[in-house]
PDB file of C-alpha atoms in Angstrom:
ATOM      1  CA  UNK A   1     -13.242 113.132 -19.177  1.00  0.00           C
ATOM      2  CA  UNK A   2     -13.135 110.446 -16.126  1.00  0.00           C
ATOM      3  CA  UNK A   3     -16.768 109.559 -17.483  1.00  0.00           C
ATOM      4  CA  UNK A   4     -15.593 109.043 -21.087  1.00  0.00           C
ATOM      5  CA  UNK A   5     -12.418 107.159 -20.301  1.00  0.00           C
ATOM      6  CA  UNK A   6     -14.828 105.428 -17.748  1.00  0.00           C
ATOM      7  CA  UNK A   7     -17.396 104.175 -20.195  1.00  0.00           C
ATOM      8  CA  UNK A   8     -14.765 103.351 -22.919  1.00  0.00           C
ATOM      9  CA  UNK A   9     -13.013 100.852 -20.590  1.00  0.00           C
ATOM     10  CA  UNK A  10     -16.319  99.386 -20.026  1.00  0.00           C
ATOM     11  CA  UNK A  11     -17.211  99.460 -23.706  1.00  0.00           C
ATOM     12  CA  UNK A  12     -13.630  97.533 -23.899  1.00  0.00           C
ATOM     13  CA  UNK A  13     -14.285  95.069 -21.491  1.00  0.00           C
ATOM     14  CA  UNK A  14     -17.610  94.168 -23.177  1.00  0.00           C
ATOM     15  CA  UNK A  15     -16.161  93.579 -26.704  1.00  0.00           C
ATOM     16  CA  UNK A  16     -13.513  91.730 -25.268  1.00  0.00           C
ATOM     17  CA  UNK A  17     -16.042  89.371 -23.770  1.00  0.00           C
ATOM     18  CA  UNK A  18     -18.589  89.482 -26.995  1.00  0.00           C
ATOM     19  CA  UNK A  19     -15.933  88.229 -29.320  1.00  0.00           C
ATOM     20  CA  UNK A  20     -14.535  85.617 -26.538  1.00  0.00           C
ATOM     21  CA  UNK A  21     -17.301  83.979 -27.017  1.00  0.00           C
ATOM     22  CA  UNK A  22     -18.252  84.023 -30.258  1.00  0.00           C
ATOM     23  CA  UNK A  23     -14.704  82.837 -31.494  1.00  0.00           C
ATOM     24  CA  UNK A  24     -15.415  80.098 -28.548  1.00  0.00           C
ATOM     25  CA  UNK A  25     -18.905  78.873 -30.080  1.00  0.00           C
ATOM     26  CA  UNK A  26     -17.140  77.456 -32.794  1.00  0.00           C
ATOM     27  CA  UNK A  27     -15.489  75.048 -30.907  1.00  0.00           C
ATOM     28  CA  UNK A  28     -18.609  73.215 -29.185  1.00  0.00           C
ATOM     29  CA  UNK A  29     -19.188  69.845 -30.756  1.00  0.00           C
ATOM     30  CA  UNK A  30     -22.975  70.685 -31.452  1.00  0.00           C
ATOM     31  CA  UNK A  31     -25.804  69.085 -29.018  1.00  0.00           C
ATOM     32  CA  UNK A  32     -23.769  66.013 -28.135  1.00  0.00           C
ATOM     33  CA  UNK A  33     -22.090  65.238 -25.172  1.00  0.00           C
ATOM     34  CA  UNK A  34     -18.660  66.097 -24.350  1.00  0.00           C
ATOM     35  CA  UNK A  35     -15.694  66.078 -22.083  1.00  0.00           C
ATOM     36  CA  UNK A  36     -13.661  69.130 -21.013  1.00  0.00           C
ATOM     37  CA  UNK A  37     -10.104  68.989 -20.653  1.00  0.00           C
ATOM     38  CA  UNK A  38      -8.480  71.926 -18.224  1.00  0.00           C
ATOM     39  CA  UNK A  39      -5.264  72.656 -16.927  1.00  0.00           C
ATOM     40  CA  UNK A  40      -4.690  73.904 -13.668  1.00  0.00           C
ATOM     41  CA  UNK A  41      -1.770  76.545 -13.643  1.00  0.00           C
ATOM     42  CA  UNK A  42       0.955  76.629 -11.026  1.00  0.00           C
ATOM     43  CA  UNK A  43       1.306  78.469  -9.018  1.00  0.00           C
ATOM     44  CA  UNK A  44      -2.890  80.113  -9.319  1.00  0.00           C
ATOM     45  CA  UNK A  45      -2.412  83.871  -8.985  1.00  0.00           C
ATOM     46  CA  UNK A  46      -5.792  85.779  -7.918  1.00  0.00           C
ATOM     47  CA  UNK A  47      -6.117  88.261 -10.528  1.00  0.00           C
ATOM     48  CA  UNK A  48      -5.494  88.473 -13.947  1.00  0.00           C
ATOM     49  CA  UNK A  49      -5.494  90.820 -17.063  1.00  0.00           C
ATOM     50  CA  UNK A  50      -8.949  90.399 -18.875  1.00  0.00           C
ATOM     51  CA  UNK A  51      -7.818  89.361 -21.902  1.00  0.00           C
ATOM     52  CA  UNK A  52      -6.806  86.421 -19.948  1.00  0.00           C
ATOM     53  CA  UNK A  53      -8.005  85.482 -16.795  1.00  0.00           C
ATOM     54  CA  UNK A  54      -9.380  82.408 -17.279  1.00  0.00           C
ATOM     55  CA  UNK A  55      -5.550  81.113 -15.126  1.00  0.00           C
ATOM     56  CA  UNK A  56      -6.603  83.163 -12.362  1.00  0.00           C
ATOM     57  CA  UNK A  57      -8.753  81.913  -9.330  1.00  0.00           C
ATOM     58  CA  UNK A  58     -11.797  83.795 -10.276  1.00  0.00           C
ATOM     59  CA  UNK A  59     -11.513  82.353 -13.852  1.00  0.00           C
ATOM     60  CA  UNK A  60     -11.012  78.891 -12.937  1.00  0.00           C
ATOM     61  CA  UNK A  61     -13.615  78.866 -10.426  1.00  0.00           C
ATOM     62  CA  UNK A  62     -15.889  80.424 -12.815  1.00  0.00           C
ATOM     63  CA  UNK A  63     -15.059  77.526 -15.736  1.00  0.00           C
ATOM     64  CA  UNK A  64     -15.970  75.224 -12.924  1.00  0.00           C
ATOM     65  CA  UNK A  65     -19.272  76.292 -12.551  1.00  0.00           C
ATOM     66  CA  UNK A  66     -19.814  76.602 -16.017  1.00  0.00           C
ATOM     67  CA  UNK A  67     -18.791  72.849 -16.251  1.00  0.00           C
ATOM     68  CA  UNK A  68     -20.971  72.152 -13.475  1.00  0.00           C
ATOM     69  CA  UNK A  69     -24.087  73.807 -14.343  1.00  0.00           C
ATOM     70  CA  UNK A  70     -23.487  72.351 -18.338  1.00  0.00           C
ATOM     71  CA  UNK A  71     -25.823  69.591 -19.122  1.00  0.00           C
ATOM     72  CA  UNK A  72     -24.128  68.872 -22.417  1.00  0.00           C
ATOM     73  CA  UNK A  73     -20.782  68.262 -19.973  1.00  0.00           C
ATOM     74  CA  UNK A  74     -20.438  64.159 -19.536  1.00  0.00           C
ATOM     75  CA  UNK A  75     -16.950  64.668 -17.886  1.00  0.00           C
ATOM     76  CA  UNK A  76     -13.799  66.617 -17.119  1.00  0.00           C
ATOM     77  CA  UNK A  77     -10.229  65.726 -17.474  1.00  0.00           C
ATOM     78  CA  UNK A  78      -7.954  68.129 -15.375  1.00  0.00           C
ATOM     79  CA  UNK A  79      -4.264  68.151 -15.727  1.00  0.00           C
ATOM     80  CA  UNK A  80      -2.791  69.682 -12.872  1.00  0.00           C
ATOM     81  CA  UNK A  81       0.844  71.478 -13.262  1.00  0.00           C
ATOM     82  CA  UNK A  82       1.622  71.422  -9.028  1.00  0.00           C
ATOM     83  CA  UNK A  83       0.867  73.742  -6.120  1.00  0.00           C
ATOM     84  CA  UNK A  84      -1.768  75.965  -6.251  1.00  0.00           C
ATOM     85  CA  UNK A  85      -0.170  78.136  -4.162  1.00  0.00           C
ATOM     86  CA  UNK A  86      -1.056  78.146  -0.561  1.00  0.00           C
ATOM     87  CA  UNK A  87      -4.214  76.140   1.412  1.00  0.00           C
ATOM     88  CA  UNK A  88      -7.115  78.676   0.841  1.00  0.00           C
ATOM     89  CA  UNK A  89      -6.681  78.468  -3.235  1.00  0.00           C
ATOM     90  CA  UNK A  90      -6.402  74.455  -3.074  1.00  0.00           C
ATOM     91  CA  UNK A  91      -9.302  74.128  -0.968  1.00  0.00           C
ATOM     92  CA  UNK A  92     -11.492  76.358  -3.465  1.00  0.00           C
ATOM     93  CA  UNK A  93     -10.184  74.393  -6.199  1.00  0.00           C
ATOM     94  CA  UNK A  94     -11.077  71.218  -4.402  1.00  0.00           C
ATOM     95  CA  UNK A  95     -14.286  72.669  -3.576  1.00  0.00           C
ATOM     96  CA  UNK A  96     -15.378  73.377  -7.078  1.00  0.00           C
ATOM     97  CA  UNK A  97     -14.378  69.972  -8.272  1.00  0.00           C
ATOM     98  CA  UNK A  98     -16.133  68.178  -5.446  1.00  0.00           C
ATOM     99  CA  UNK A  99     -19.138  70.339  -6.732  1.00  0.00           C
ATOM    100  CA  UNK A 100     -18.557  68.978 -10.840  1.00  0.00           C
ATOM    101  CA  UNK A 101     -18.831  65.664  -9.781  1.00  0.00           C
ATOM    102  CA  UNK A 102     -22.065  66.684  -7.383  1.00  0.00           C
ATOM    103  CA  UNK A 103     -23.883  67.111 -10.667  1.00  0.00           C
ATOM    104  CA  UNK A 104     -23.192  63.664 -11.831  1.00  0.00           C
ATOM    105  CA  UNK A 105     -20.098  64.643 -14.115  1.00  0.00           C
ATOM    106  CA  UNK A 106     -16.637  61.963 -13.904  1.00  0.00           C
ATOM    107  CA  UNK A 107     -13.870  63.905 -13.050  1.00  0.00           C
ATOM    108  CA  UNK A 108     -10.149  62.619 -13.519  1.00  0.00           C
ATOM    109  CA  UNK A 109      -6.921  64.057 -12.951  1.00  0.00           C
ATOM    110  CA  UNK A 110      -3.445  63.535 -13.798  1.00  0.00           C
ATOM    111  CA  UNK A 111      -0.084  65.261 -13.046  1.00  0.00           C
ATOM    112  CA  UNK A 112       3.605  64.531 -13.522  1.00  0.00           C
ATOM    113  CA  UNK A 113       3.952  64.963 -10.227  1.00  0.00           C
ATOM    114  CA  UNK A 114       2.792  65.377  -7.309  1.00  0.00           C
ATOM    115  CA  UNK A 115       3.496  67.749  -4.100  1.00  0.00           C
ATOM    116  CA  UNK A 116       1.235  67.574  -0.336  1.00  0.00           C
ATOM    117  CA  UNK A 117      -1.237  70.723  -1.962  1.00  0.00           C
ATOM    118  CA  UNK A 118      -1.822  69.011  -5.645  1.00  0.00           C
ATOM    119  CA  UNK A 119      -2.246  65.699  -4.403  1.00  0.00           C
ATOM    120  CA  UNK A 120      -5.073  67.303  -1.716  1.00  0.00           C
ATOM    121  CA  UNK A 121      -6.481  69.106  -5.112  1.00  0.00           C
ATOM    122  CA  UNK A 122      -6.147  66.034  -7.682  1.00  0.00           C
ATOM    123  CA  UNK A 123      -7.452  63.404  -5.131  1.00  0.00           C
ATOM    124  CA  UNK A 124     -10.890  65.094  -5.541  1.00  0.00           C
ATOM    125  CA  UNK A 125     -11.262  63.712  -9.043  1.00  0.00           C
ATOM    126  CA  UNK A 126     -12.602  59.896  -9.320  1.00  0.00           C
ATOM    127  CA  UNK A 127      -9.644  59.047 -10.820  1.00  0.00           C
ATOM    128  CA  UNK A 128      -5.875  60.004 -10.382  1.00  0.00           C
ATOM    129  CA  UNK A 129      -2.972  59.214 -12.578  1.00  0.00           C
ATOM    130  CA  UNK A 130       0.544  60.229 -12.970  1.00  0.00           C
ATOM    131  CA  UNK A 131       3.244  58.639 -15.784  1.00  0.00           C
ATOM    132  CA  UNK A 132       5.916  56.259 -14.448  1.00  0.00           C
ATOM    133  CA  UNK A 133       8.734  59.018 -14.261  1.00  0.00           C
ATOM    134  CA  UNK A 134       6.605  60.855 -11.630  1.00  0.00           C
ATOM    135  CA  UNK A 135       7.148  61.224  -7.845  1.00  0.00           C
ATOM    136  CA  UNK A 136       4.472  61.585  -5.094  1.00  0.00           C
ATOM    137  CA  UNK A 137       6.012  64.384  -3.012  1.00  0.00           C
ATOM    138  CA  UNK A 138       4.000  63.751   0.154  1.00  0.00           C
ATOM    139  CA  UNK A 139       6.452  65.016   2.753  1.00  0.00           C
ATOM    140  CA  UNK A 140       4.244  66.780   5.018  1.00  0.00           C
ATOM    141  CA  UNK A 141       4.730  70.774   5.908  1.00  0.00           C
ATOM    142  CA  UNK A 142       7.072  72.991   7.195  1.00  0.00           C
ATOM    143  CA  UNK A 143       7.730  76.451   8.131  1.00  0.00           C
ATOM    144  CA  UNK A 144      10.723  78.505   9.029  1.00  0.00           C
ATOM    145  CA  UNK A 145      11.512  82.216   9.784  1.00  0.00           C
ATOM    146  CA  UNK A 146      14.795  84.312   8.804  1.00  0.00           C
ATOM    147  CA  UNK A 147      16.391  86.528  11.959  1.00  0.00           C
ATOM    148  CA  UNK A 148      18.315  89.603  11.791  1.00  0.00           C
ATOM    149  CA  UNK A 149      19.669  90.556  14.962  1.00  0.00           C
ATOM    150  CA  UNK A 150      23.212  89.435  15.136  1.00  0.00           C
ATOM    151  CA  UNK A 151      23.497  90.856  11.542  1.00  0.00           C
ATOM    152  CA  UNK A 152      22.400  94.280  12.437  1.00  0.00           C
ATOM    153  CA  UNK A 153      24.432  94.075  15.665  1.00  0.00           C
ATOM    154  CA  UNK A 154      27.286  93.515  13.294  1.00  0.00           C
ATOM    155  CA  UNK A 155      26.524  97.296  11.792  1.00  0.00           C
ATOM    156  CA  UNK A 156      25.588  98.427  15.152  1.00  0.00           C
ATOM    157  CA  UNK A 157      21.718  98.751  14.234  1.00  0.00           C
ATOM    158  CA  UNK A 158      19.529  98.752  16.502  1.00  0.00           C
ATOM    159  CA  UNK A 159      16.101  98.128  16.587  1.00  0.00           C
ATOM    160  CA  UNK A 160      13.481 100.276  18.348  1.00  0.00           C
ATOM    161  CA  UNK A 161       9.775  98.251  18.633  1.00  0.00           C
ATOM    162  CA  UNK A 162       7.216  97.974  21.409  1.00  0.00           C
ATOM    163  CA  UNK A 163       5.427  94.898  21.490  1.00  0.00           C
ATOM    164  CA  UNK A 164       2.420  94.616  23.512  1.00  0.00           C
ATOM    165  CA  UNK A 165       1.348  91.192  24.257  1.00  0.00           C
ATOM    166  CA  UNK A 166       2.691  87.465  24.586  1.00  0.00           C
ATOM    167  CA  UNK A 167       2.304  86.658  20.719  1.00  0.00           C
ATOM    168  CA  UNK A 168       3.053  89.912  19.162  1.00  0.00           C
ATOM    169  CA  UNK A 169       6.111  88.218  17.676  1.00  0.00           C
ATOM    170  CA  UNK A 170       6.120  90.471  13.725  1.00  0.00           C
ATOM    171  CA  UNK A 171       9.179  92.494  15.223  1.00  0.00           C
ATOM    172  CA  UNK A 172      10.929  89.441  15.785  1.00  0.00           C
ATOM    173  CA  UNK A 173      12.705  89.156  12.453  1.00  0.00           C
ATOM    174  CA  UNK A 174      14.721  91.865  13.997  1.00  0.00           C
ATOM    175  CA  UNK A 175      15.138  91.380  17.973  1.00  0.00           C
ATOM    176  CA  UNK A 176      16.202  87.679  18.103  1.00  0.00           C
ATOM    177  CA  UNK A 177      18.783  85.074  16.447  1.00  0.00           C
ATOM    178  CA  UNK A 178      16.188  82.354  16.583  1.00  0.00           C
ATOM    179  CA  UNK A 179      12.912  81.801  16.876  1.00  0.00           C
ATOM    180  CA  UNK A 180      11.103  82.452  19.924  1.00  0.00           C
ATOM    181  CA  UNK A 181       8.795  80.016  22.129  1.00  0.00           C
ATOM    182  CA  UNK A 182       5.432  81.873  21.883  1.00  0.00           C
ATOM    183  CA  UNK A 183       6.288  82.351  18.448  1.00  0.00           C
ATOM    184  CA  UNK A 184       6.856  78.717  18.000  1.00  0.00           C
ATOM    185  CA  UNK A 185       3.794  78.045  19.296  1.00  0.00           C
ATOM    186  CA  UNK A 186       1.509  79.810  16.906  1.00  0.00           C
ATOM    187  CA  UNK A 187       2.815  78.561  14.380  1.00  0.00           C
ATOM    188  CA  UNK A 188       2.781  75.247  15.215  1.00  0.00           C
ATOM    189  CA  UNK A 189      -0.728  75.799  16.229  1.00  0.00           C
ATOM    190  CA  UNK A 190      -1.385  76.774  12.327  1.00  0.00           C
ATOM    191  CA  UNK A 191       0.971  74.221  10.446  1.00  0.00           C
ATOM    192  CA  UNK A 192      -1.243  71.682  12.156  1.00  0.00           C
ATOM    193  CA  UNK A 193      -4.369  73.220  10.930  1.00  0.00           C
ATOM    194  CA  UNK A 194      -3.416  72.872   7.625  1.00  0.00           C
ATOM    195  CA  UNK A 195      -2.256  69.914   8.001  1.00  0.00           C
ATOM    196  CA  UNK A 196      -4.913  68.452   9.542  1.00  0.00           C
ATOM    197  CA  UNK A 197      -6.939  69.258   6.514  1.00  0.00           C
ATOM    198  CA  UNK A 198      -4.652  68.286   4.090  1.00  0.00           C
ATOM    199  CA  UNK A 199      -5.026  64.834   5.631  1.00  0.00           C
ATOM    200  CA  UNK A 200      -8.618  64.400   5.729  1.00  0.00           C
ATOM    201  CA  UNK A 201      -8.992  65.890   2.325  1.00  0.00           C
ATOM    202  CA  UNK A 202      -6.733  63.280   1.000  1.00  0.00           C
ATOM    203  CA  UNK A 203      -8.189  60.200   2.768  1.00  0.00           C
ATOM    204  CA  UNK A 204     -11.940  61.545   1.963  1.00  0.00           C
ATOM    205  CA  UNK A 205     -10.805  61.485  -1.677  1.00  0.00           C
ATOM    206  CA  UNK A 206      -8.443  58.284  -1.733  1.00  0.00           C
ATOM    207  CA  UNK A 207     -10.700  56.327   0.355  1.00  0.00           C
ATOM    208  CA  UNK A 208      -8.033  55.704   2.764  1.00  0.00           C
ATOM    209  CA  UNK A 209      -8.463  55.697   6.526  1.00  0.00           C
ATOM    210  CA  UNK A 210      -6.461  59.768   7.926  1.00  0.00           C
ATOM    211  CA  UNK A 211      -3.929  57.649  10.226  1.00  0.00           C
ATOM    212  CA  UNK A 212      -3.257  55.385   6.942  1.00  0.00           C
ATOM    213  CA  UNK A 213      -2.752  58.763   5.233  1.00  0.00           C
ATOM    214  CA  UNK A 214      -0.342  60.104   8.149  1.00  0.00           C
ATOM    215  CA  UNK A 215       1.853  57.015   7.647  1.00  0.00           C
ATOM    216  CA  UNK A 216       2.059  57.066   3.969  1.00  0.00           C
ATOM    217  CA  UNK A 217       3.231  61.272   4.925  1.00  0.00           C
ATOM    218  CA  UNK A 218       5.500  59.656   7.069  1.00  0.00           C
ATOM    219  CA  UNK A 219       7.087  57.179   4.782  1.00  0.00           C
ATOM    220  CA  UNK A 220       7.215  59.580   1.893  1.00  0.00           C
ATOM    221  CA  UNK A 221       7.857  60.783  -1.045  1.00  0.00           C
ATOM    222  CA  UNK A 222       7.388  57.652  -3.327  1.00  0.00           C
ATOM    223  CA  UNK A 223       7.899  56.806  -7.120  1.00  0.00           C
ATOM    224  CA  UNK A 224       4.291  56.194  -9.462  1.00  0.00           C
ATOM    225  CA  UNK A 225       5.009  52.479  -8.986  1.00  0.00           C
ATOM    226  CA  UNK A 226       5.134  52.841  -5.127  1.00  0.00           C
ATOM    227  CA  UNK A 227       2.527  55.892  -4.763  1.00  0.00           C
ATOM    228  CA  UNK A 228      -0.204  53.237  -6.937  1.00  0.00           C
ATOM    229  CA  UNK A 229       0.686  50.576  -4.588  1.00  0.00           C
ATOM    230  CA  UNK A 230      -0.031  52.260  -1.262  1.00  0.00           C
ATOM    231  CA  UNK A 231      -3.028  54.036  -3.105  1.00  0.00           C
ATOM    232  CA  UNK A 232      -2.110  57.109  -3.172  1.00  0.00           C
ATOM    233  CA  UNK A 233      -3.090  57.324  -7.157  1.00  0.00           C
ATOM    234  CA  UNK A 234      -5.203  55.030  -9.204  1.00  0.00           C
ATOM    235  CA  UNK A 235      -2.707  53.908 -11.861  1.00  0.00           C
ATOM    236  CA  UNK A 236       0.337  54.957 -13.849  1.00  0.00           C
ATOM    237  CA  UNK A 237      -0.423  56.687 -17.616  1.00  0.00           C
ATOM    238  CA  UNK A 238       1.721  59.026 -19.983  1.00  0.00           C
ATOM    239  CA  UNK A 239       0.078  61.681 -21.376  1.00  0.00           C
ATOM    240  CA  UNK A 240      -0.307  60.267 -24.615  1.00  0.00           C
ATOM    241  CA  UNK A 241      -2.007  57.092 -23.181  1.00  0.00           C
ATOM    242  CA  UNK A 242      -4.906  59.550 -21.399  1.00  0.00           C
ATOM    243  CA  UNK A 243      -7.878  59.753 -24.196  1.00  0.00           C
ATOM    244  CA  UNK A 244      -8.245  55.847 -24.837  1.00  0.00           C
ATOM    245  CA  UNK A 245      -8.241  55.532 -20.507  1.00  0.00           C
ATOM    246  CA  UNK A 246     -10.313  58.033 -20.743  1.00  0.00           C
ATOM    247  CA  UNK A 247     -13.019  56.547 -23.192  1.00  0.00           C
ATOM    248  CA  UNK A 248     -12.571  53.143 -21.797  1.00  0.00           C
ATOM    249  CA  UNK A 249     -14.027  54.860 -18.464  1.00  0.00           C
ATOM    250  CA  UNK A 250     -16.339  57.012 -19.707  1.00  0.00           C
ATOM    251  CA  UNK A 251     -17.843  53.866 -21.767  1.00  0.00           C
ATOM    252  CA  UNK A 252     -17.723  51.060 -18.762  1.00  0.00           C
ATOM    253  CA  UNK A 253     -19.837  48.231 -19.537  1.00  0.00           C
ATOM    254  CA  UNK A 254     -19.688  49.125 -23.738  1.00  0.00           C
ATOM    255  CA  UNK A 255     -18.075  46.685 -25.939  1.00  0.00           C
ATOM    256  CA  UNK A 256     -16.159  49.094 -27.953  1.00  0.00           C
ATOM    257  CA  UNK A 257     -14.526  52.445 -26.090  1.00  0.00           C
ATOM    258  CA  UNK A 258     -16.505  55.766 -26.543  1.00  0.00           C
ATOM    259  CA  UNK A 259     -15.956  58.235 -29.180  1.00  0.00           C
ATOM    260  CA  UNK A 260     -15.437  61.320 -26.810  1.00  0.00           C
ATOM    261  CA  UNK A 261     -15.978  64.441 -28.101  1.00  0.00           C
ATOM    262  CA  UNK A 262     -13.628  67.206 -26.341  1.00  0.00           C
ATOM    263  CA  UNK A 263     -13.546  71.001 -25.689  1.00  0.00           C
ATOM    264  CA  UNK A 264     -11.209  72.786 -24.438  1.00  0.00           C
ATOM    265  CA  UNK A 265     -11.525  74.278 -21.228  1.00  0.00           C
ATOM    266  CA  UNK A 266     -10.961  77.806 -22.803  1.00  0.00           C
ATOM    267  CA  UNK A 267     -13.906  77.358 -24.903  1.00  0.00           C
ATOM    268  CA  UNK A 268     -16.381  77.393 -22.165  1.00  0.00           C
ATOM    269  CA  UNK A 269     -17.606  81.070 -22.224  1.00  0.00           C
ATOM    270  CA  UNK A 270     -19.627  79.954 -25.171  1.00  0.00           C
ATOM    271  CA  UNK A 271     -21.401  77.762 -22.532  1.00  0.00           C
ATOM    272  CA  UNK A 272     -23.312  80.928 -21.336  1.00  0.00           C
ATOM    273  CA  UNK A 273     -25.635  82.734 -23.233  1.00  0.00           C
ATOM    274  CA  UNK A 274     -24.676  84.594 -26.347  1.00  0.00           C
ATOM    275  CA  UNK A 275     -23.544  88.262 -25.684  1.00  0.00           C
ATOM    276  CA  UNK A 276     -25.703  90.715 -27.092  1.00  0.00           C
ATOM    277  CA  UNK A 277     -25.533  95.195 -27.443  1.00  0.00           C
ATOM    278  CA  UNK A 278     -26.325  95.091 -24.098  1.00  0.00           C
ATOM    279  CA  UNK A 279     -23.123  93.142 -23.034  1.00  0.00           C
ATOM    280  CA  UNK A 280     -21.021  96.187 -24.780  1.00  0.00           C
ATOM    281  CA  UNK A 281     -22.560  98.947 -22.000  1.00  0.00           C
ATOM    282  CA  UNK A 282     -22.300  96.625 -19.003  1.00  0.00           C
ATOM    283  CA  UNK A 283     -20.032  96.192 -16.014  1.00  0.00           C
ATOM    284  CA  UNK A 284     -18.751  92.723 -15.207  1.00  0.00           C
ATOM    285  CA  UNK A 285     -19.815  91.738 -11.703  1.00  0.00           C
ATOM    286  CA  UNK A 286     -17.274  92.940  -9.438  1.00  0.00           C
ATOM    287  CA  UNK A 287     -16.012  90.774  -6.120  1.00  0.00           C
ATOM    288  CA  UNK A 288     -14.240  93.088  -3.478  1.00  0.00           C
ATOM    289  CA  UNK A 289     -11.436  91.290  -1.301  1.00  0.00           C
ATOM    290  CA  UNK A 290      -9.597  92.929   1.464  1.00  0.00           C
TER     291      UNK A 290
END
């Protein structure tokens, strides 16, 4: 019985996929070039149902590659909703657009805003805009604890942990009012990690010097008229404004703007080859994460 449920799920999956990509193949414009406009989610959760995981880390780091590797792909156009979600998912996303525009396709981003994370993920693109109503939300980082001592010695609790070691400061949340020294320390020592990176991530893609990009922090947040002036984006654009911006860059040095073709970003599993019987009987590759 496990065997049958087993291969059904399997045979499930693979339909799933096969008619994905079929309905999909319909929407590529042919053997001409064309753009791909994607939307980055927020926040980007890790896993996903099948039916739809193309939101989920996996999926958009997959759709990147499938952009990348694309010949037919001329450029990208990435709209990006706010914070990933912590530093490890917006330096994957970073690192998959820094490796779309390795393979000699444009990449430009806009937002209606803009928080510390996004702006680290957008400023990979070669262009950045935001609409007028936007604000640049580059306030640096911050972390703070909750303590529960004086409200369990208020119920007469009391708690019962051995800690072994300086830094072993998990029990915390119950032993002290406030936050501890050594605990202060570490995570100090990892708020300026991150930091750090957001920083040089930032000034690598603005072109801007880190200590000019640890002032503008500083001086933050800023409007879209003040956040183009210091450099922080390229320009300010509404949404409805992007596709002529768009084909006036994609056609630089053309008399007339370019006739872009577009798919959407959802439409790229007809990118890879076609699925055949075979598909229906195989396992997706699988990525364990602990």
């Amino acid at each position: 019985m496990v065997s049958v449920r087993k291969n059904l799920r399997r045979v499930g999956g693979g339909l799933v996929r096969w008619t994905r990509r079929g309905l999909a193949r319909h929407a590529l414009p042919g053997t001409r070039p064309f753009w791909v406009s994607m939307d980055l989610p927020s926040p980007v959760v890790d896993t996903q149902h099948a039916l739809a995981d193309g939101n989920s880390l996996l999926g958009l780091l997959e759709t990147f590659e499938a952009i990348a590797s694309e010949p037919r792909v001329a450029g990208l156009m990435l709209r990006v909703a706010g914070s990933p979600g912590g530093l490890a998912k917006a330096q994957s996303l970073r690192r998959a657009i820094d490796a779309v525009r390795a393979r000699g396709k444009r990449v430009v981003a806009w937002a209606e805003s803009l928080d510390l994370a996004s702006l680290y993920v957008a400023s990979a693109a070669d262009r950045l805009w935001i609409p007028e109503t936007a604000r640049v939300f580059a306030i640096g980082l911050r972390i703070d604890g909750v303590y529960l001592r004086d409200l369990l010695a208020r119920f007469d609790v009391k708690p019962d942990l051995v800690r072994i070691g300086t830094h072993k400061s998990a029990g915390e949340i119950f032993t002290e009012s406030a936050m501890s020294e050594t605990q202060r320390e570490q995570l100090e020592a990892i708020v300026d990690d991150a930091y750090e990176a957001l920083v040089e991530g930032i000034a690598a893609g603005r072109g801007l010097a880190p200590e000019r990009v640890r002032e503008l922090i500083d001086g933050g947040p800023y409007g879209a008229r003040a956040a183009c002036d210091v450099g922080l984006v390229d320009a300010c654009l509404y949404r409805d404004e992007l596709d002529e911006r768009i084909a006036r860059e994609a056609s630089a040095g053309a008399s007339e703007p370019e006739d872009l073709a577009w798919v959407n970003a959802r439409a790229l599993p007809a990118l890879q080859a076609a699925a055949g019987a075979r598909e229906l009987w195989t396992d997706r590759p699988r990525m364990a994460y602990v």
